[in-house]
Coordinates of C-alpha atoms in Angstrom, one line a residue:
X1 CA -36.9 85.2 29.3
X2 CA -38.8 83.6 26.4
X3 CA -38.3 85.0 22.9
X4 CA -40.8 84.1 20.2
X5 CA -41.3 85.4 16.6
X6 CA -43.9 87.9 17.8
X7 CA -41.9 89.4 20.6
X8 CA -38.8 89.5 18.4
X9 CA -40.6 91.6 15.7
X10 CA -42.0 93.8 18.5
X11 CA -38.5 94.6 19.8
X12 CA -37.1 94.9 16.3
X13 CA -39.5 97.7 15.7
X14 CA -39.0 99.2 19.1
X15 CA -35.2 99.5 18.8
X16 CA -35.4 100.8 15.2
X17 CA -38.1 103.4 16.3
X18 CA -35.5 104.9 18.6
X19 CA -33.1 105.5 15.7
X20 CA -36.0 106.8 13.6
X21 CA -37.1 109.3 16.2
X22 CA -33.6 110.5 16.7
X23 CA -33.5 111.2 12.9
X24 CA -36.7 113.2 13.1
X25 CA -35.4 115.4 15.9
X26 CA -32.2 116.0 14.1
X27 CA -33.9 116.9 10.8
X28 CA -36.4 119.2 12.4
X29 CA -34.1 121.0 14.7
X30 CA -31.0 121.4 12.3
X31 CA -30.1 124.7 10.7
X32 CA -28.5 123.7 7.3
X33 CA -30.5 122.9 4.2
X34 CA -28.2 119.9 3.8
X35 CA -29.4 118.2 6.9
X36 CA -32.9 119.8 7.2
X37 CA -34.0 119.4 3.6
X38 CA -31.6 116.8 2.0
X39 CA -31.7 114.7 5.2
X40 CA -28.0 113.9 5.0
X41 CA -27.8 112.1 8.3
X42 CA -28.1 108.7 10.0
X43 CA -28.9 107.3 13.4
X44 CA -28.4 103.9 15.0
X45 CA -28.7 102.0 18.4
X46 CA -26.0 99.8 19.8
X47 CA -25.8 97.3 22.6
X48 CA -23.7 97.3 25.8
X49 CA -20.7 95.9 23.9
X50 CA -21.0 98.6 21.2
X51 CA -22.5 96.1 18.6
X52 CA -25.1 97.6 16.4
X53 CA -28.6 96.7 17.4
X54 CA -30.8 98.6 15.0
X55 CA -30.7 101.4 12.6
X56 CA -33.1 103.8 11.0
X57 CA -33.8 103.8 7.2
X58 CA -31.1 106.5 6.6
X59 CA -27.9 106.5 4.5
X60 CA -26.2 103.1 4.0
X61 CA -22.8 104.7 3.6
X62 CA -23.1 106.1 7.1
X63 CA -24.8 103.2 8.8
X64 CA -22.5 100.4 7.7
X65 CA -19.4 102.3 8.8
X66 CA -20.8 103.3 12.3
X67 CA -19.7 100.1 14.1
X68 CA -16.0 100.9 13.5
X69 CA -16.5 104.5 14.8
X70 CA -18.3 103.0 17.9
X71 CA -15.3 100.8 18.6
X72 CA -12.9 103.7 18.2
X73 CA -14.9 105.7 20.8
X74 CA -15.2 102.8 23.3
X75 CA -11.5 102.0 22.9
X76 CA -10.8 105.5 24.3
X77 CA -13.6 106.4 26.6
X78 CA -15.7 104.7 29.2
X79 CA -18.7 106.9 28.6
X80 CA -20.6 107.8 31.7
X81 CA -23.9 109.6 32.3
X82 CA -23.9 113.0 30.5
X83 CA -20.9 112.2 28.3
X84 CA -21.1 112.7 24.6
X85 CA -18.1 111.8 22.3
X86 CA -17.6 113.3 18.9
X87 CA -15.3 112.3 16.0
X88 CA -15.0 112.5 12.1
X89 CA -11.7 110.9 11.6
X90 CA -12.1 108.4 8.6
X91 CA -9.2 106.4 9.9
X92 CA -11.1 105.8 13.1
X93 CA -14.5 104.7 11.7
X94 CA -15.5 107.9 10.1
X95 CA -16.3 108.2 6.4
X96 CA -15.0 111.7 5.4
X97 CA -14.4 114.8 7.4
X98 CA -17.8 116.6 6.9
X99 CA -19.6 113.5 8.4
X100 CA -19.5 114.3 12.2
X101 CA -20.6 111.6 14.6
X102 CA -21.8 111.8 18.2
X103 CA -21.9 108.9 20.6
X104 CA -23.4 108.6 24.0
X105 CA -24.6 106.0 26.5
X106 CA -28.0 105.6 28.1
X107 CA -28.4 104.8 31.8
X108 CA -31.3 103.6 33.8
X109 CA -32.2 105.6 37.0
X110 CA -30.3 103.2 39.0
X111 CA -27.1 103.8 37.0
X112 CA -27.1 100.7 34.9
X113 CA -25.8 101.2 31.3
X114 CA -28.5 100.1 28.8
X115 CA -26.7 100.7 25.5
X116 CA -25.5 103.4 23.2
X117 CA -26.9 105.7 20.5
X118 CA -25.1 107.4 17.6
X119 CA -26.0 110.0 15.0
X120 CA -23.8 111.0 12.0
X121 CA -24.6 114.2 10.0
X122 CA -22.9 115.7 7.0
X123 CA -22.0 119.3 7.8
X124 CA -21.9 121.7 4.9
X125 CA -18.4 122.9 5.9
X126 CA -15.8 121.5 8.2
X127 CA -12.9 123.8 7.1
X128 CA -10.2 122.9 4.6
X129 CA -8.9 124.3 1.4
X130 CA -12.4 124.9 -0.3
X131 CA -15.9 125.8 0.8
X132 CA -17.9 122.8 1.5
X133 CA -14.8 120.7 2.6
X134 CA -15.1 118.5 -0.5
X135 CA -11.9 119.5 -2.4
X136 CA -10.1 117.7 -5.2
X137 CA -7.4 117.2 -2.6
X138 CA -4.2 115.1 -2.4
X139 CA -4.0 114.8 1.5
X140 CA -6.6 114.6 4.2
X141 CA -5.0 117.5 5.8
X142 CA -6.4 119.7 2.9
X143 CA -9.9 118.6 3.6
X144 CA -10.8 120.1 6.8
X145 CA -10.5 119.7 10.7
X146 CA -9.8 116.1 11.7
X147 CA -11.5 115.2 14.9
X148 CA -10.4 112.1 16.8
X149 CA -12.6 110.7 19.4
X150 CA -13.1 113.5 21.9
X151 CA -15.7 114.4 24.6
X152 CA -17.8 117.3 23.3
X153 CA -20.0 117.0 26.5
X154 CA -18.5 115.7 29.9
X155 CA -20.9 114.9 32.8
X156 CA -23.5 117.1 31.1
X157 CA -21.3 120.1 30.6
X158 CA -20.4 121.1 27.0
X159 CA -16.6 121.4 26.4
X160 CA -16.9 125.0 25.1
X161 CA -13.2 125.2 24.3
X162 CA -13.5 122.2 22.0
X163 CA -16.6 123.7 20.3
X164 CA -14.9 127.1 19.9
X165 CA -11.9 125.4 18.2
X166 CA -14.2 123.6 15.8
X167 CA -16.3 126.7 15.1
X168 CA -13.2 128.9 14.5
X169 CA -12.1 126.6 11.7
X170 CA -15.3 126.6 9.6
X171 CA -16.7 129.1 7.1
X172 CA -20.3 129.1 8.6
X173 CA -19.9 129.1 12.3
X174 CA -23.4 129.7 13.4
X175 CA -24.8 127.0 11.0
X176 CA -22.2 124.5 12.4
X177 CA -23.1 125.3 16.0
X178 CA -26.8 124.9 15.3
X179 CA -26.4 121.6 13.6
X180 CA -24.2 120.3 16.4
X181 CA -26.9 121.4 18.8
X182 CA -29.4 119.6 16.8
X183 CA -27.3 116.4 16.9
X184 CA -27.0 116.7 20.7
X185 CA -30.8 116.9 20.9
X186 CA -31.1 113.7 18.9
X187 CA -28.7 112.0 21.3
X188 CA -30.7 113.0 24.3
X189 CA -33.9 111.7 22.7
X190 CA -32.2 108.4 21.9
X191 CA -31.1 108.0 25.4
X192 CA -34.4 108.8 26.8
X193 CA -36.1 106.3 24.6
X194 CA -33.8 103.5 25.5
X195 CA -34.5 104.3 29.3
X196 CA -38.2 104.2 28.6
X197 CA -37.9 100.8 26.9
X198 CA -36.0 99.3 29.7
X199 CA -38.6 100.9 32.2
X200 CA -41.6 99.5 30.4
X201 CA -40.3 96.0 29.4
X202 CA -37.4 95.4 31.8
X203 CA -33.6 95.5 31.3
X204 CA -33.4 91.8 31.0
X205 CA -36.1 91.6 28.3
X206 CA -34.3 94.3 26.2
X207 CA -30.9 92.6 26.5
X208 CA -32.3 89.1 25.7
X209 CA -34.2 90.4 22.7
X210 CA -31.2 92.4 21.5
X211 CA -29.0 89.3 21.4
X212 CA -31.8 87.3 19.8
X213 CA -32.1 90.0 17.0
X214 CA -28.4 89.9 16.3
X215 CA -28.6 86.0 16.1
X216 CA -31.5 86.3 13.8
X217 CA -29.7 88.7 11.5
X218 CA -26.8 86.3 11.3
X219 CA -29.0 83.4 10.5
X220 CA -30.8 85.2 7.7
X221 CA -27.5 86.3 6.3
X222 CA -26.3 82.7 6.2
X223 CA -29.5 81.6 4.5
X224 CA -29.0 84.2 1.8
X225 CA -25.4 83.0 1.4
X226 CA -26.6 79.4 1.0
X227 CA -28.6 80.6 -2.1
X228 CA -25.4 81.6 -3.9
X229 CA -24.1 78.7 -5.9
X230 CA -20.6 77.6 -4.8
X231 CA -17.8 79.3 -6.9
X232 CA -15.8 82.4 -7.4
X233 CA -17.4 85.5 -9.1
X234 CA -15.2 88.3 -10.2
X235 CA -16.1 91.8 -11.6
X236 CA -14.0 94.8 -12.4
X237 CA -15.1 98.4 -13.0
X238 CA -13.3 101.7 -13.2
X239 CA -13.4 105.2 -11.8
X240 CA -13.1 108.0 -14.4
X241 CA -9.9 109.2 -12.6
X242 CA -8.7 110.3 -9.2
X243 CA -9.1 114.1 -9.7
X244 CA -5.4 114.6 -10.4
X245 CA -5.1 112.5 -13.6
X246 CA -7.5 111.1 -16.1
X247 CA -6.1 107.6 -15.7
X248 CA -9.0 105.2 -14.8
X249 CA -8.7 103.6 -11.3
X250 CA -9.5 99.9 -11.1
X251 CA -12.0 98.6 -8.6
X252 CA -12.2 94.8 -8.6
X253 CA -13.9 92.2 -6.3
X254 CA -13.9 88.4 -6.2
X255 CA -16.7 86.9 -4.3
X256 CA -16.2 83.2 -3.2
X257 CA -18.4 80.7 -1.5
X258 CA -17.1 77.3 -0.9
X259 CA -19.2 74.3 -1.3
X260 CA -21.1 73.4 2.0
X261 CA -20.2 76.7 3.6
X262 CA -22.6 79.4 4.7
X263 CA -20.0 82.2 4.9
X264 CA -18.8 84.4 2.1
X265 CA -15.4 85.8 1.2
X266 CA -15.4 89.3 -0.4
X267 CA -12.0 90.0 -1.7
X268 CA -10.9 93.5 -3.1
X269 CA -7.2 92.7 -3.4
X270 CA -7.2 93.2 -7.2
X271 CA -8.2 96.9 -6.8
X272 CA -5.7 99.8 -7.5
X273 CA -3.4 101.1 -4.9
X274 CA -4.4 104.2 -3.1
X275 CA -4.3 107.2 -5.3
X276 CA -2.9 110.7 -5.1
X277 CA -6.4 112.2 -5.5
X278 CA -9.3 112.0 -3.2
X279 CA -11.1 108.9 -4.5
X280 CA -9.5 106.8 -1.8
X281 CA -11.9 105.3 0.8
X282 CA -11.4 103.6 4.1
X283 CA -12.3 100.1 5.1
X284 CA -15.3 101.1 7.1
X285 CA -16.9 102.4 3.9
X286 CA -16.0 99.4 1.9
X287 CA -17.6 97.3 4.6
X288 CA -20.7 99.5 4.5
X289 CA -21.1 99.0 0.8
X290 CA -20.6 95.3 1.0
X291 CA -23.2 95.0 3.7
X292 CA -25.6 97.2 1.7
X293 CA -25.4 95.0 -1.4
X294 CA -26.1 91.8 0.5
X295 CA -28.9 93.4 2.4
X296 CA -30.4 94.3 -1.0
X297 CA -30.5 90.7 -2.0
X298 CA -32.6 89.6 1.0
X299 CA -36.1 88.7 0.2
X300 CA -37.3 88.8 3.7
X301 CA -37.6 91.9 5.9
X302 CA -34.5 90.9 7.9
X303 CA -33.0 93.3 10.5
X304 CA -29.5 94.7 9.7
X305 CA -27.3 94.8 12.8
X306 CA -23.9 93.4 14.0
X307 CA -25.0 89.8 13.3
X308 CA -25.3 90.5 9.7
X309 CA -21.5 90.9 9.4
X310 CA -20.5 87.7 11.2
X311 CA -20.7 85.4 8.1
X312 CA -18.7 87.9 6.0
X313 CA -14.9 87.9 5.4
X314 CA -13.9 91.1 3.7
X315 CA -10.4 91.1 2.4
X316 CA -8.8 94.5 1.6
X317 CA -5.1 94.8 2.4
X318 CA -4.2 98.3 3.7
X319 CA -3.0 100.6 1.1
X320 CA -5.6 100.0 -1.6
X321 CA -8.0 102.6 -3.0
X322 CA -10.7 100.7 -1.0
X323 CA -8.7 100.5 2.2
X324 CA -6.5 103.6 2.3
X325 CA -4.0 104.5 4.9
X326 CA -3.3 108.0 6.2
X327 CA -2.7 110.6 5.1
X328 CA -4.6 109.7 2.0
X329 CA -7.2 112.1 0.6
X330 CA -10.6 110.6 1.1
X331 CA -13.3 113.3 0.4
X332 CA -14.5 111.7 -2.8
X333 CA -14.1 108.1 -1.7
X334 CA -17.0 108.1 0.7
X335 CA -19.3 109.4 -2.0
X336 CA -17.9 108.1 -5.4
X337 CA -15.8 105.1 -4.7
X338 CA -18.5 103.6 -2.5
X339 CA -20.8 103.7 -5.4
X340 CA -18.3 101.9 -7.7
X341 CA -17.9 99.2 -4.9
X342 CA -21.6 98.6 -5.1
X343 CA -21.5 98.4 -8.9
X344 CA -18.7 95.8 -8.9
X345 CA -20.4 93.7 -6.2
X346 CA -23.7 93.6 -8.0
X347 CA -21.7 92.7 -11.2
X348 CA -20.0 89.8 -9.6
X349 CA -23.1 88.5 -7.8
X350 CA -25.2 88.8 -11.0
X351 CA -23.3 85.8 -12.2
X352 CA -24.5 83.8 -9.3
X353 CA -27.9 85.3 -8.7
X354 CA -29.0 86.8 -12.1
X355 CA -32.7 86.9 -11.1
X356 CA -31.9 89.4 -8.2
X357 CA -29.2 91.7 -9.3
X358 CA -29.8 95.0 -11.2
X359 CA -27.8 96.8 -13.8
X360 CA -25.5 99.6 -12.7
X361 CA -27.2 102.7 -11.5
X362 CA -25.7 106.2 -12.2
X363 CA -22.7 105.2 -10.1
X364 CA -22.1 108.7 -8.7
X365 CA -23.5 111.2 -6.1
X366 CA -22.7 114.2 -8.3
X367 CA -21.2 116.2 -5.5
X368 CA -21.4 120.0 -5.7
X369 CA -19.9 122.1 -3.0
X370 CA -19.7 125.9 -3.2
X371 CA -19.3 129.0 -1.1
X372 CA -18.2 132.6 -1.0
X373 CA -19.3 136.0 0.4
X374 CA -22.9 137.0 0.0
X375 CA -23.1 140.7 -0.4
X376 CA -26.8 140.9 0.2
X377 CA -26.6 139.2 3.6
X378 CA -23.1 140.4 4.3
X379 CA -22.0 137.0 5.4
X380 CA -20.0 134.0 4.1
X381 CA -21.9 131.0 2.9
X382 CA -21.0 127.4 2.1
X383 CA -23.3 124.8 0.6
X384 CA -23.0 121.1 -0.4
X385 CA -25.5 118.9 -2.2
X386 CA -25.6 115.7 -4.1
X387 CA -27.9 115.0 -7.0
X388 CA -30.0 112.1 -8.2
X389 CA -29.7 110.2 -11.4
X390 CA -30.9 107.1 -13.1
X391 CA -31.2 103.8 -11.3
X392 CA -30.4 100.6 -13.1
X393 CA -33.1 98.4 -14.7
X394 CA -33.8 95.3 -12.5
X395 CA -35.5 92.0 -12.8
X396 CA -39.2 92.8 -13.5
X397 CA -39.0 96.6 -13.3
X398 CA -37.4 99.5 -15.1
X399 CA -35.1 101.8 -13.0
X400 CA -36.4 105.0 -11.5
X401 CA -35.4 108.4 -12.8
X402 CA -33.8 111.2 -11.1
X403 CA -33.4 109.5 -7.7
X404 CA -30.6 109.1 -5.2
X405 CA -29.6 105.5 -5.2
X406 CA -27.5 102.8 -3.4
X407 CA -25.1 104.4 -0.9
X408 CA -26.9 107.8 -1.0
X409 CA -30.4 107.9 0.4
X410 CA -30.9 111.6 0.6
X411 CA -33.3 114.0 -1.2
X412 CA -32.7 116.5 -3.9
X413 CA -32.7 120.0 -2.3
X414 CA -35.9 121.9 -3.2
X415 CA -35.4 124.9 -5.5
X416 CA -37.2 127.2 -3.0
X417 CA -34.9 126.2 -0.1
X418 CA -31.8 126.7 -2.2
X419 CA -32.7 130.1 -3.6
X420 CA -33.9 131.4 -0.2
X421 CA -30.7 130.4 1.6
X422 CA -28.0 131.2 -0.9
X423 CA -27.2 133.7 -3.7
X424 CA -28.2 131.2 -6.3
X425 CA -30.9 130.9 -8.9
X426 CA -31.9 127.5 -10.4
X427 CA -32.5 128.2 -14.1
X428 CA -33.1 124.6 -15.2
X429 CA -34.2 121.5 -13.3
X430 CA -35.4 118.5 -15.5
X431 CA -35.2 114.9 -16.1
X432 CA -32.7 114.0 -19.0
X433 CA -35.2 111.9 -21.0
X434 CA -33.7 109.0 -22.8
X435 CA -30.5 108.8 -20.9
X436 CA -31.3 105.4 -19.3
X437 CA -29.9 102.3 -21.1
X438 CA -32.3 100.4 -23.3
X439 CA -33.3 96.9 -22.4
X440 CA -36.2 94.6 -21.5
X441 CA -36.4 96.8 -18.3
X442 CA -34.9 100.3 -19.1
X443 CA -32.5 102.2 -16.9
X444 CA -33.8 105.3 -15.2
X445 CA -33.0 108.7 -16.6
X446 CA -30.6 111.2 -15.1
X447 CA -31.4 114.9 -14.4
X448 CA -30.1 118.3 -15.3
X449 CA -29.7 121.0 -12.6
X450 CA -28.4 124.5 -13.7
X451 CA -27.3 126.8 -11.0
X452 CA -26.8 130.5 -11.8
X453 CA -24.5 132.3 -9.3
X454 CA -25.5 135.7 -8.0
X455 CA -22.2 136.4 -6.2
X456 CA -18.6 135.3 -6.6
X457 CA -18.1 131.7 -5.5
X458 CA -15.6 128.9 -5.3
X459 CA -17.1 125.7 -6.7
X460 CA -16.0 122.0 -6.5
X461 CA -17.5 119.2 -8.4
X462 CA -16.7 115.6 -7.6
X463 CA -18.5 113.3 -10.0
X464 CA -18.2 110.0 -11.9
X465 CA -19.5 108.2 -15.0
X466 CA -18.6 111.1 -17.1
X467 CA -16.4 109.0 -19.5
X468 CA -17.2 105.4 -18.5
X469 CA -20.8 104.3 -18.9
X470 CA -22.9 102.6 -16.3
X471 CA -23.1 99.0 -17.5
X472 CA -26.2 97.2 -18.7
X473 CA -26.6 93.6 -17.7
X474 CA -28.3 90.4 -19.0
X475 CA -28.1 92.0 -22.5
X476 CA -29.2 95.5 -21.5
X477 CA -27.5 98.5 -22.9
X478 CA -25.4 100.9 -20.8
X479 CA -26.8 104.2 -19.5
X480 CA -25.6 107.4 -20.9
X481 CA -22.8 109.3 -19.2
X482 CA -23.2 112.5 -17.3
X483 CA -21.6 115.9 -18.1
X484 CA -20.6 119.0 -16.2
X485 CA -20.7 122.4 -18.1
X486 CA -19.7 126.0 -17.2
X487 CA -21.5 128.8 -19.0
X488 CA -19.6 132.1 -18.8
X489 CA -20.6 135.1 -20.8
X490 CA -22.6 132.9 -23.1
X491 CA -19.7 130.5 -23.8
X492 CA -20.1 126.9 -22.9
X493 CA -17.1 124.9 -21.5
X494 CA -17.1 121.3 -20.7
X495 CA -15.7 120.5 -17.2
X496 CA -13.7 117.5 -16.0
X497 CA -15.5 115.0 -13.7
X498 CA -13.6 116.4 -10.7
X499 CA -12.9 120.1 -10.8
X500 CA -12.3 123.2 -8.6
X501 CA -13.1 126.6 -10.1
X502 CA -14.0 130.2 -9.3
X503 CA -17.2 131.6 -10.8
X504 CA -18.4 135.2 -11.3
X505 CA -21.9 136.6 -10.9
X506 CA -24.0 135.5 -13.9
X507 CA -22.0 132.3 -14.5
X508 CA -24.0 129.0 -14.6
X509 CA -22.8 125.6 -13.7
X510 CA -24.9 122.8 -15.3
X511 CA -24.7 119.4 -13.8
X512 CA -26.1 116.6 -16.0
X513 CA -26.3 113.3 -14.2
X514 CA -25.9 109.8 -15.9
X515 CA -28.7 107.3 -16.7
X516 CA -28.9 103.8 -15.3
X517 CA -28.0 100.7 -17.3
X518 CA -30.7 98.6 -18.9
X519 CA -31.6 95.1 -17.8
X520 CA -32.3 92.2 -20.2
X521 CA -32.2 92.0 -23.9
X522 CA -35.1 93.5 -25.9
X523 CA -37.0 90.9 -27.9
X524 CA -36.5 91.3 -31.6
X525 CA -39.4 92.8 -33.6
X526 CA -41.3 91.0 -36.3
X527 CA -39.5 90.3 -39.5
X528 CA -40.8 92.5 -42.4
X529 CA -42.4 90.7 -45.3

């Protein structure tokens, strides 16, 4: 089977279109605003060996961690026709417990296995000690229901006992059931599209081009690595705290390329030990962040798949905040620590490739989880969202304002969707002008989002860059920090970066997100006469 540049590009688009269509089906058929409106999900296609073949343009923190989840599933099950595995265990390739993954295989009419498809979606509640399942926890057991690789569907029949067990442990059962059904629909579409590709182009052509795409991704990654001057580049940044103390948590990376080599060593050994609070993250997320940063530095439209990881050696001894061991709390690690890993990687690589690396973006996802009992609807509710902020200034362009950046690729929930679904009123939603760092290319500005509660609710905020500024680079100034505020009976109270609280009707929580750092030094003005 001959592979040429044209056929390779055709198959790259074909495989990625499968993942894209899976995402469209999931988004349109889901129940929760978090999936339907914010699009907090990701989809990917894998080959016969469970190696990633293609992905949709979804969430980097999901996609880069998926290969470990796939290997955990295949290590336990030989998936047959009609089987669908489910998992969310962060220590088996998951990210944090609300992210639930489904995995299934596609088979030809003759019974030949063609490959695998996976979707991962963030469920607005998966149980645990607080609504939204994003607590300021000290153990993973406080964060929700842990699902190891299990068969949700076996030979086409749903395991209703397993589904009932899951639904019984969440605060919003019908929403969870609906979102899981949407994920199952996405899986079916993914399987059908792989079968159609094999039927149209032949099983052999699909497999040959799949292997060629992985080899191509490896070659392009090696070409990028060769552009990094030989040497060792180190950068250190800090988290505001772990949610239990205000002591900064060190995240450090050393990136090394030896002369004449086209492989890269990325060493996180200088990072802090895993913490008592929930900022710990697992190796799958650290790997995802590393792959994301290097993908950002590509100039060509190179595919991202299993081949992209071959030239990388990621060192993170177990027990660090970036490679936690159970039963560490990890709810905030997936969303907050992943962002700081990106910051330190760009900081290190900016020493080698200053013309390509941006200043720090807001460095947080500004997580807000809430829930309670809605007296108007006579039902419980749970909601989760992240909020945009300022992107860092970059070579040739200022950073964008009020956007989700880096490891988050979701949307801001529209006011109309939020107010129609929950007992909430959005009283302020604006860009925080001037919060981006000054520079030749300014950092983007953060945003302000004020939520007034119309019913008693439990609220959790997990945020960063409230005391430590997003750094500027190449002479640019840092971005402004964010701020969390509670307004109760007209009195304003500043809240910690990570906090759990109970609010009453009429209370307002104001989340004010950071700006991005500036890039490049401003030219001095003319000297006065």
